[in-house]
Each structure stands twice: as C-alpha cells, then as structure tokens.
Amino acid sequence: MGDRRAKSAMFDAFADTAKAMASGRRAELVDVLAQGERSVDELAGEIGQSVANTSHHLHVLAGSGLLVSRREGTRIIYSLASERVSELWAAMRNVASAHMAGLDRLAESYLGDRAQLEAVTRRELARRLEEVVVVDVRPPLEYEAGHIPGARSVPVSELRRRLRILPKDVEVVAYCRGRYCVYADDAVRALRRRGYDARRLEDGFPEWRRAGLPVASGAEAGGKGRSRL
C-alpha cells in the first residue's frame, strides 16, 4: 500500500512539468521548437531575450525532461523530447482558449481583427493540394524541418519581394506556426491588398503533422523535399 509521503512526491513530480511551462518565455520556446530544432542563439532571437536568459529557460525545460539537446560543433541544438510535448503545448492553449477570461481580447490585440480572414480547414486543404498554391510563411529553417508537400517557402518578411513567383489566377493558402501565429494573417492581408484570392490555414504546420497528414522536409521549394507519408 502506498503511503501519503510517496503519493505527495508522485503528484509533486507531475506538477514539476507544469512548473517548467509556467513562464511565457518558456511557452514561446516550446512553440518555436514545435516547428523544428534550433540553436540557443536562434531561439534567443525568436523570443527577444538575451542568450543568457534563453539558456536559463532552456535548462529549466530540459531539466524537466521536456527538451533534449545535441552538440553541433560549438553550438548546442535543442529540440522537443517527443511529439507529446507539442501535444501538451496544444492542450494548454486549447484549455486557456476555452476557459481563460480575456484571452480572446489579448489574441485580437496581437493578431488583429480576423473577421475578414477566411480560414481553410485542414481537411479542405488536404483535398485541394493540387488545386491551390500553398505558401509556408515561416522562417526557412522551419520549412526545411518540415512542411506541407508542395508548399513554397515564402517567409513573410520576403513576401513583397517574391510576389512574382505567385500566380494571380490561382487561390493562395498561407500557413505558419499555428492559430496564434501572426505570419499567415499578415501574408493573407498583404496578398489581398495586391489582388490575390488568399486564405489562411485554420491553424498551422504542427497541427497538420499531428493530424497524420503527409509532410515533406528539405530546403527545396515546390514539394521536392523528402516525403514522409
């Protein structure tokens, strides 16, 4: 029979996982790493923190078992310990969205008004992959780590310069990191201002991958990367 002390220790251990995620910056790190592995310097740039602060947060996450690391020359590369960490982050977002008062206001303040941004469901996009132009507007490293087959890598920061590669007579669907990522929203607004028929995916690449839909990897544009069906 278990005793009280052992039970408390076990539940404290469960709570340690939640403690590791109990920081907005650490949640941001998990959100970025859900797209693919990154170095400390790259992660620091993504979350707007110093390398020292970012390293501290990474050590907390790794200490709880949520991250793993490997050495590449002088760099330490971090990644999520498993897909279950990405699922945990998705569950946290979903619970907060359903039950946390004020989250919608915070999201609108960051993402803007989405009333005019019609979304494409994953199911519809999977069915129409050959009929639309799909653009991945995340940074190139994230595209290379994994993307929707056939998607073109057009980082939102380069969209204006690369408009010539996007035909105007075909619907364009943009996707990024997920429901709370602003890249696809910005891309769709910019494309519509220039006369494109553009919509955004309802969420992002991690949700597409978790749904078991086909993915590709590699730097080649136009779906020439290695497919993992």
mmCIF file of N, CA and C in Angstrom, residues 11 15 18 23 36 41 47 51 67 74 97 120 134 142 163 172 179 181 185 192 194 204 212 215 222:
data_model
loop_
_atom_site.group_PDB
_atom_site.id
_atom_site.type_symbol
_atom_site.label_atom_id
_atom_site.label_comp_id
_atom_site.label_asym_id
_atom_site.label_seq_id
_atom_site.Cartn_x
_atom_site.Cartn_y
_atom_site.Cartn_z
ATOM 1 N N PHE A 11 2.760 13.213 -7.014
ATOM 2 C CA PHE A 11 1.998 14.329 -7.587
ATOM 3 C C PHE A 11 2.851 15.580 -7.716
ATOM 4 N N ALA A 15 3.513 17.817 -11.056
ATOM 5 C CA ALA A 15 3.400 19.276 -11.076
ATOM 6 C C ALA A 15 4.675 19.943 -11.568
ATOM 7 N N ALA A 18 4.339 21.067 -15.084
ATOM 8 C CA ALA A 18 3.593 22.316 -15.234
ATOM 9 C C ALA A 18 4.451 23.508 -14.810
ATOM 10 N N SER A 23 5.936 29.827 -17.578
ATOM 11 C CA SER A 23 6.627 31.053 -17.982
ATOM 12 C C SER A 23 6.253 31.318 -19.427
ATOM 13 N N GLY A 36 10.592 22.732 -35.171
ATOM 14 C CA GLY A 36 11.843 22.070 -35.516
ATOM 15 C C GLY A 36 12.954 22.514 -34.586
ATOM 16 N N ASP A 41 21.270 30.544 -29.891
ATOM 17 C CA ASP A 41 21.282 31.883 -30.485
ATOM 18 C C ASP A 41 20.015 32.137 -31.295
ATOM 19 N N ILE A 47 12.631 34.801 -29.412
ATOM 20 C CA ILE A 47 11.806 35.228 -28.273
ATOM 21 C C ILE A 47 12.241 36.583 -27.720
ATOM 22 N N VAL A 51 20.930 35.749 -24.809
ATOM 23 C CA VAL A 51 21.341 34.347 -24.857
ATOM 24 C C VAL A 51 21.380 33.754 -23.452
ATOM 25 N N LEU A 67 12.776 18.882 -23.062
ATOM 26 C CA LEU A 67 13.664 19.128 -24.200
ATOM 27 C C LEU A 67 14.839 18.168 -24.166
ATOM 28 N N THR A 74 30.433 23.995 -32.078
ATOM 29 C CA THR A 74 30.417 24.772 -30.834
ATOM 30 C C THR A 74 28.996 25.111 -30.399
ATOM 31 N N SER A 97 -7.860 28.819 -24.135
ATOM 32 C CA SER A 97 -8.814 29.438 -25.054
ATOM 33 C C SER A 97 -10.251 29.203 -24.599
ATOM 34 N N VAL A 120 -9.091 28.177 -44.181
ATOM 35 C CA VAL A 120 -9.272 26.898 -44.859
ATOM 36 C C VAL A 120 -9.041 25.798 -43.835
ATOM 37 N N VAL A 134 0.101 26.701 -52.158
ATOM 38 C CA VAL A 134 0.286 26.725 -50.711
ATOM 39 C C VAL A 134 1.617 27.405 -50.404
ATOM 40 N N GLU A 142 12.422 26.499 -40.443
ATOM 41 C CA GLU A 142 11.235 25.745 -40.045
ATOM 42 C C GLU A 142 10.634 25.007 -41.243
ATOM 43 N N LEU A 163 6.673 38.229 -54.706
ATOM 44 C CA LEU A 163 5.311 38.095 -55.222
ATOM 45 C C LEU A 163 5.277 37.539 -56.638
ATOM 46 N N VAL A 172 -4.461 31.234 -53.238
ATOM 47 C CA VAL A 172 -3.267 31.046 -52.416
ATOM 48 C C VAL A 172 -3.705 30.751 -50.975
ATOM 49 N N ARG A 179 -2.475 28.635 -34.716
ATOM 50 C CA ARG A 179 -3.599 29.567 -34.564
ATOM 51 C C ARG A 179 -3.178 30.907 -33.987
ATOM 52 N N CYS A 181 -0.209 32.392 -34.350
ATOM 53 C CA CYS A 181 0.932 32.944 -35.097
ATOM 54 C C CYS A 181 0.394 34.006 -36.059
ATOM 55 N N ASP A 185 -1.562 35.492 -41.138
ATOM 56 C CA ASP A 185 -2.514 36.614 -41.189
ATOM 57 C C ASP A 185 -1.923 37.779 -41.972
ATOM 58 N N ARG A 192 -4.056 40.010 -50.324
ATOM 59 C CA ARG A 192 -5.368 40.534 -50.729
ATOM 60 C C ARG A 192 -5.262 41.980 -51.179
ATOM 61 N N ARG A 194 -2.996 43.174 -52.779
ATOM 62 C CA ARG A 194 -2.418 43.153 -54.128
ATOM 63 C C ARG A 194 -3.266 42.354 -55.107
ATOM 64 N N GLY A 204 -1.873 25.561 -37.965
ATOM 65 C CA GLY A 204 -0.530 25.637 -38.519
ATOM 66 C C GLY A 204 0.073 24.282 -38.828
ATOM 67 N N GLY A 212 -1.694 13.595 -38.758
ATOM 68 C CA GLY A 212 -1.289 12.456 -39.567
ATOM 69 C C GLY A 212 -1.329 12.729 -41.059
ATOM 70 N N VAL A 215 3.668 15.008 -44.829
ATOM 71 C CA VAL A 215 4.617 16.113 -44.666
ATOM 72 C C VAL A 215 5.851 15.826 -45.517
ATOM 73 N N GLY A 222 8.607 23.817 -53.812
ATOM 74 C CA GLY A 222 7.750 23.124 -54.770
ATOM 75 C C GLY A 222 7.564 21.656 -54.492
#
